[in-house]
């Protein structure tokens, strides 16, 4: 069976005074129908640029190459008019900052109903009724009253629920959730994750989750892709990745997770050494090699292949050249 979404050699760039920034550089990725796929990595690694490129929303940047095939159609070959039909109706996007994404001068019900009027041709009254139903579906308290509220009148968790209602309003097959638990307290984070699980089951969704939080990944993801400097460096099923990370960068990220409190004080947190590479002039070879404790001769001059390992795992690392399936 063909994957629901297939990304092939995706190349996304942004212009800077020093040259082109390769935010995404030759990315290959596939999502199977019904799964939750988490894309993780440090800030600036290309996670969000990947998500926006799927929907061709990268301005002022541009897509310099590659294909994005969704439900058998190459989205890069569609006209802008055809692409507008895909956004919302085929692929829903819950933006990272709902407070910034929501329009401050329109009522929440109006914003949820806008896509319904555009894609499904509902009247203003029909769209409002459906908006209230959707707000109830995302567990927003007192949905009729909140539909008449403005964004500044909602808490952070309520804004995130409203954002999810907008993303799901036209029944998409794929939901892209960009940092859906960012800036929320732990209790609200847990509620949003429970809601995502419920919505996935109720709406038969495939979910692409963009996050830097491995705690969120462990809670909800089926498979995980780890990005570094615009490239995918490892991919595995969630349990396998946590149990046996293959790439040194993945190990460093997992080692940096704070341990559970044990009553002792003064224990130093571990951090990934060094800093992210220059996106305009990245280092040759493996882009992680200047920070890698396991780097050896080939790493500084030869870019590692995308190796396929047993169990469907992938890793781009010279250390595993002899382990390919």
Short mmCIF file of C-alpha atoms in Angstrom, two decimals:
data_model
loop_
_atom_site.label_atom_id
_atom_site.label_comp_id
_atom_site.label_asym_id
_atom_site.label_seq_id
_atom_site.Cartn_x
_atom_site.Cartn_y
_atom_site.Cartn_z
CA UNK A 1 0.00 0.00 0.00
CA UNK A 2 1.31 3.46 -0.88
CA UNK A 3 1.97 5.85 2.01
CA UNK A 4 -0.52 8.64 2.63
CA UNK A 5 2.28 11.21 2.41
CA UNK A 6 5.65 10.81 0.74
CA UNK A 7 8.38 13.46 0.80
CA UNK A 8 11.23 12.93 -1.65
CA UNK A 9 14.50 14.93 -1.66
CA UNK A 10 12.78 18.04 -0.31
CA UNK A 11 14.92 21.19 -0.45
CA UNK A 12 13.67 24.39 1.24
CA UNK A 13 15.73 27.58 1.23
CA UNK A 14 15.58 31.10 2.62
CA UNK A 15 17.61 34.07 1.44
CA UNK A 16 20.02 35.80 3.81
CA UNK A 17 22.66 38.50 3.47
CA UNK A 18 25.38 35.84 3.54
CA UNK A 19 23.74 33.42 1.10
CA UNK A 20 20.97 30.85 0.92
CA UNK A 21 19.91 29.11 4.13
CA UNK A 22 19.12 25.44 3.45
CA UNK A 23 16.42 24.96 6.06
CA UNK A 24 15.56 21.51 4.67
CA UNK A 25 18.19 19.72 2.62
CA UNK A 26 17.32 16.55 0.70
CA UNK A 27 14.70 15.20 3.11
CA UNK A 28 13.05 11.81 2.46
CA UNK A 29 10.07 10.89 4.61
CA UNK A 30 6.90 8.80 4.37
CA UNK A 31 3.80 8.66 6.58
CA UNK A 32 1.55 5.63 6.62
CA UNK A 33 -2.19 6.09 6.94
CA UNK A 34 -3.37 6.08 10.55
CA UNK A 35 -0.01 6.59 12.27
CA UNK A 36 1.35 9.37 14.46
CA UNK A 37 4.79 10.38 13.24
CA UNK A 38 6.87 12.71 15.43
CA UNK A 39 9.53 14.92 13.87
CA UNK A 40 11.99 16.04 16.55
CA UNK A 41 15.22 18.01 16.89
CA UNK A 42 16.70 21.22 18.21
CA UNK A 43 15.25 24.61 17.27
CA UNK A 44 16.27 25.53 13.72
CA UNK A 45 16.76 21.95 12.52
CA UNK A 46 14.04 22.24 9.85
CA UNK A 47 11.02 20.62 11.51
CA UNK A 48 8.57 23.47 11.02
CA UNK A 49 10.00 24.36 7.60
CA UNK A 50 9.21 20.78 6.56
CA UNK A 51 5.64 21.06 7.82
CA UNK A 52 5.03 24.36 6.02
CA UNK A 53 6.66 23.08 2.82
CA UNK A 54 4.12 20.24 2.67
CA UNK A 55 1.44 22.92 2.30
CA UNK A 56 3.65 25.21 0.19
CA UNK A 57 3.61 27.93 2.85
CA UNK A 58 7.30 28.78 3.00
CA UNK A 59 7.33 32.42 1.84
CA UNK A 60 9.56 34.43 1.93
CA UNK A 61 11.53 31.25 1.29
CA UNK A 62 11.10 28.87 -1.60
CA UNK A 63 11.04 25.16 -2.40
CA UNK A 64 14.16 24.57 -4.47
CA UNK A 65 13.54 20.92 -5.25
CA UNK A 66 11.88 17.64 -4.36
CA UNK A 67 8.41 16.15 -4.41
CA UNK A 68 5.61 15.97 -1.85
CA UNK A 69 3.09 13.29 -2.82
CA UNK A 70 -0.18 13.29 -0.86
CA UNK A 71 -2.88 10.73 -1.63
CA UNK A 72 -1.15 9.99 -4.93
CA UNK A 73 -0.84 13.61 -6.12
CA UNK A 74 2.39 15.61 -6.30
CA UNK A 75 1.54 18.79 -4.41
CA UNK A 76 4.49 20.61 -5.97
CA UNK A 77 2.85 20.23 -9.41
CA UNK A 78 -0.56 21.65 -8.42
CA UNK A 79 -1.73 25.14 -9.26
CA UNK A 80 -2.30 27.54 -6.37
CA UNK A 81 -6.06 27.16 -6.84
CA UNK A 82 -5.77 23.37 -6.56
CA UNK A 83 -3.46 23.73 -3.58
CA UNK A 84 -6.04 25.82 -1.72
CA UNK A 85 -8.42 22.85 -1.94
CA UNK A 86 -5.79 20.64 -0.28
CA UNK A 87 -5.18 23.08 2.59
CA UNK A 88 -7.83 22.46 5.19
CA UNK A 89 -9.85 19.88 3.27
CA UNK A 90 -7.00 17.39 2.77
CA UNK A 91 -4.35 18.53 5.23
CA UNK A 92 -5.11 20.48 8.40
CA UNK A 93 -2.45 22.56 10.16
CA UNK A 94 -2.51 23.54 13.83
CA UNK A 95 0.01 26.37 14.08
CA UNK A 96 2.68 26.52 16.77
CA UNK A 97 1.49 29.78 18.33
CA UNK A 98 -2.33 29.80 18.44
CA UNK A 99 -2.29 33.20 20.12
CA UNK A 100 -0.53 34.64 17.06
CA UNK A 101 -2.37 32.51 14.48
CA UNK A 102 -5.89 33.38 15.67
CA UNK A 103 -7.32 36.64 14.35
CA UNK A 104 -7.76 39.03 17.31
CA UNK A 105 -10.72 40.91 15.78
CA UNK A 106 -12.85 37.93 14.71
CA UNK A 107 -14.90 35.74 17.01
CA UNK A 108 -13.66 32.19 17.45
CA UNK A 109 -16.82 30.74 15.89
CA UNK A 110 -16.32 32.89 12.79
CA UNK A 111 -12.73 31.68 12.40
CA UNK A 112 -13.68 28.01 12.78
CA UNK A 113 -16.55 28.47 10.33
CA UNK A 114 -14.49 30.26 7.66
CA UNK A 115 -13.06 27.05 6.17
CA UNK A 116 -16.50 25.45 6.25
CA UNK A 117 -17.92 28.25 4.14
CA UNK A 118 -14.99 28.13 1.69
CA UNK A 119 -14.60 24.36 1.30
CA UNK A 120 -18.11 23.06 2.00
CA UNK A 121 -20.22 26.00 0.84
CA UNK A 122 -22.15 26.32 4.12
CA UNK A 123 -24.20 29.40 4.86
CA UNK A 124 -23.08 31.73 7.66
CA UNK A 125 -25.66 30.24 10.05
CA UNK A 126 -24.83 26.62 9.13
CA UNK A 127 -21.10 27.31 9.52
CA UNK A 128 -21.68 28.81 12.98
CA UNK A 129 -23.66 25.76 14.15
CA UNK A 130 -20.95 23.44 12.84
CA UNK A 131 -18.29 25.58 14.51
CA UNK A 132 -20.02 25.18 17.86
CA UNK A 133 -20.14 21.40 17.31
CA UNK A 134 -16.43 21.33 16.50
CA UNK A 135 -15.57 23.37 19.58
CA UNK A 136 -17.53 20.84 21.61
CA UNK A 137 -15.62 18.01 19.85
CA UNK A 138 -12.29 19.48 21.00
CA UNK A 139 -13.64 19.65 24.58
CA UNK A 140 -13.79 23.43 24.82
CA UNK A 141 -15.98 24.25 27.85
CA UNK A 142 -19.29 25.96 27.08
CA UNK A 143 -18.73 25.89 23.30
CA UNK A 144 -21.70 28.13 22.44
CA UNK A 145 -20.39 30.93 24.63
CA UNK A 146 -16.76 30.45 23.57
CA UNK A 147 -17.73 30.61 19.89
CA UNK A 148 -18.71 34.20 20.56
CA UNK A 149 -15.45 35.01 22.34
CA UNK A 150 -12.29 36.62 20.97
CA UNK A 151 -8.82 35.06 21.16
CA UNK A 152 -7.62 37.33 23.99
CA UNK A 153 -10.48 36.07 26.16
CA UNK A 154 -9.25 32.46 26.02
CA UNK A 155 -6.52 30.76 28.03
CA UNK A 156 -3.55 29.13 26.29
CA UNK A 157 -5.10 25.68 26.41
CA UNK A 158 -8.43 26.99 25.11
CA UNK A 159 -6.69 28.73 22.20
CA UNK A 160 -4.95 25.46 21.33
CA UNK A 161 -8.31 23.65 21.32
CA UNK A 162 -9.78 26.34 19.06
CA UNK A 163 -6.76 25.97 16.74
CA UNK A 164 -7.37 22.22 16.54
CA UNK A 165 -11.06 22.83 15.76
CA UNK A 166 -10.05 25.05 12.82
CA UNK A 167 -7.53 22.47 11.58
CA UNK A 168 -10.14 19.69 11.70
CA UNK A 169 -13.11 21.69 10.43
CA UNK A 170 -13.13 20.23 6.92
CA UNK A 171 -12.31 16.62 7.81
CA UNK A 172 -8.68 16.35 6.65
CA UNK A 173 -6.93 13.01 6.30
CA UNK A 174 -3.67 14.43 7.69
CA UNK A 175 -3.28 16.71 10.70
CA UNK A 176 0.00 18.58 11.13
CA UNK A 177 0.35 19.65 14.77
CA UNK A 178 3.24 22.08 15.22
CA UNK A 179 4.37 22.12 18.87
CA UNK A 180 0.79 21.66 20.16
CA UNK A 181 1.88 21.56 23.81
CA UNK A 182 4.44 24.40 23.69
CA UNK A 183 4.10 27.03 26.46
CA UNK A 184 1.37 25.04 28.23
CA UNK A 185 1.66 23.84 31.81
CA UNK A 186 2.04 20.12 32.48
CA UNK A 187 -1.62 19.51 33.31
CA UNK A 188 -2.88 21.23 30.15
CA UNK A 189 -0.22 19.45 28.08
CA UNK A 190 -1.59 16.10 29.25
CA UNK A 191 -5.14 17.19 28.35
CA UNK A 192 -4.07 18.26 24.85
CA UNK A 193 -2.27 14.94 24.26
CA UNK A 194 -5.36 13.02 25.41
CA UNK A 195 -7.43 15.17 23.06
CA UNK A 196 -5.10 14.45 20.12
CA UNK A 197 -5.44 10.71 20.76
CA UNK A 198 -9.23 11.02 20.90
CA UNK A 199 -9.42 13.16 17.74
CA UNK A 200 -7.16 10.77 15.87
CA UNK A 201 -9.51 7.88 16.66
CA UNK A 202 -12.74 9.83 16.11
CA UNK A 203 -11.68 11.38 12.80
CA UNK A 204 -9.48 8.51 11.51
CA UNK A 205 -6.52 10.87 11.27
CA UNK A 206 -2.88 10.52 10.36
CA UNK A 207 -0.84 12.91 12.51
CA UNK A 208 2.49 14.60 11.82
CA UNK A 209 3.65 15.93 15.17
CA UNK A 210 6.36 18.62 15.24
CA UNK A 211 8.02 18.83 18.65
CA UNK A 212 11.27 19.13 20.56
CA UNK A 213 9.80 17.41 23.63
CA UNK A 214 10.69 13.73 23.94
CA UNK A 215 8.18 13.38 26.74
CA UNK A 216 5.42 14.22 24.25
CA UNK A 217 6.97 11.82 21.73
CA UNK A 218 6.96 8.95 24.23
CA UNK A 219 3.30 9.59 25.04
CA UNK A 220 1.80 9.68 21.57
CA UNK A 221 4.12 8.76 18.67
CA UNK A 222 4.20 5.51 16.70
CA UNK A 223 7.37 6.41 14.76
CA UNK A 224 9.98 9.11 15.21
CA UNK A 225 12.21 11.01 12.80
CA UNK A 226 15.17 12.96 14.19
CA UNK A 227 16.31 16.02 12.22
CA UNK A 228 19.63 17.83 12.42
CA UNK A 229 20.66 20.82 10.30
CA UNK A 230 17.96 20.23 7.69
CA UNK A 231 18.52 16.50 7.32
CA UNK A 232 16.91 13.38 8.76
CA UNK A 233 19.60 11.55 10.74
CA UNK A 234 17.54 8.74 12.28
CA UNK A 235 14.11 7.14 12.02
CA UNK A 236 12.65 4.30 14.08
CA UNK A 237 9.59 3.09 15.89
CA UNK A 238 9.17 5.03 19.11
CA UNK A 239 10.01 2.24 21.56
CA UNK A 240 13.05 1.17 19.55
CA UNK A 241 14.40 4.70 19.39
CA UNK A 242 14.19 5.18 23.15
CA UNK A 243 15.57 1.70 23.88
CA UNK A 244 18.43 1.75 21.39
CA UNK A 245 19.20 5.08 19.67
CA UNK A 246 21.63 4.58 16.81
CA UNK A 247 22.79 8.08 15.89
CA UNK A 248 25.11 9.93 18.33
CA UNK A 249 22.91 13.02 18.02
CA UNK A 250 19.81 11.07 19.08
CA UNK A 251 21.73 9.64 22.04
CA UNK A 252 22.88 13.14 23.01
CA UNK A 253 19.31 14.47 22.90
CA UNK A 254 18.02 11.62 25.05
CA UNK A 255 20.93 12.02 27.50
CA UNK A 256 20.00 15.70 27.87
CA UNK A 257 16.53 14.85 29.24
CA UNK A 258 16.53 15.76 32.98
CA UNK A 259 16.35 12.74 35.24
CA UNK A 260 13.53 12.35 37.74
CA UNK A 261 14.07 14.24 40.97
CA UNK A 262 15.54 12.02 43.70
CA UNK A 263 15.88 14.52 46.51
CA UNK A 264 19.49 15.41 45.70
CA UNK A 265 20.58 18.89 44.72
CA UNK A 266 23.40 20.24 42.58
CA UNK A 267 23.31 17.47 39.95
CA UNK A 268 24.58 18.92 36.69
CA UNK A 269 22.29 18.66 33.65
CA UNK A 270 23.84 17.16 30.56
CA UNK A 271 23.75 19.18 27.34
CA UNK A 272 24.60 18.50 23.73
CA UNK A 273 28.11 19.96 23.39
CA UNK A 274 28.80 22.82 20.99
CA UNK A 275 26.19 24.64 18.93
CA UNK A 276 24.11 24.10 15.82
CA UNK A 277 26.07 24.52 12.56
CA UNK A 278 25.92 27.58 10.35
CA UNK A 279 22.93 26.97 8.04
CA UNK A 280 24.56 28.97 5.22
CA UNK A 281 27.93 27.19 5.29
CA UNK A 282 27.40 23.89 7.13
CA UNK A 283 30.47 21.74 7.83
CA UNK A 284 31.47 19.17 5.19
CA UNK A 285 30.75 15.50 5.71
CA UNK A 286 28.40 14.67 8.56
CA UNK A 287 26.99 17.94 9.84
CA UNK A 288 27.06 16.67 13.43
CA UNK A 289 30.74 15.68 13.39
CA UNK A 290 32.08 18.85 15.12
CA UNK A 291 29.89 18.00 18.15
CA UNK A 292 30.08 14.21 17.96
CA UNK A 293 32.04 12.25 20.59
CA UNK A 294 32.28 9.26 18.22
CA UNK A 295 33.54 11.11 15.12
CA UNK A 296 36.32 9.42 13.15
CA UNK A 297 38.14 9.99 9.85
CA UNK A 298 35.28 9.72 7.27
CA UNK A 299 32.92 11.93 9.28
CA UNK A 300 34.63 15.24 8.48
CA UNK A 301 34.77 14.75 4.71
CA UNK A 302 32.14 12.28 3.51
CA UNK A 303 28.41 12.83 3.92
CA UNK A 304 26.91 9.64 5.42
CA UNK A 305 24.44 7.58 3.40
CA UNK A 306 20.87 7.06 4.53
CA UNK A 307 21.32 3.48 5.76
CA UNK A 308 18.38 1.09 6.03
CA UNK A 309 18.70 -1.19 9.05
CA UNK A 310 16.69 -4.20 10.24
CA UNK A 311 13.13 -3.56 11.34
CA UNK A 312 12.63 -0.64 8.97
CA UNK A 313 15.01 1.64 10.86
CA UNK A 314 17.06 4.34 9.12
CA UNK A 315 20.22 6.11 10.22
CA UNK A 316 22.65 8.47 8.48
CA UNK A 317 25.90 7.66 10.29
CA UNK A 318 29.24 6.15 9.27
CA UNK A 319 29.32 4.13 12.50
CA UNK A 320 26.61 1.84 11.12
CA UNK A 321 27.87 1.33 7.57
CA UNK A 322 28.40 -2.40 8.28
CA UNK A 323 24.92 -2.83 9.84
CA UNK A 324 22.78 -2.08 6.78
CA UNK A 325 19.91 -4.52 6.22
#
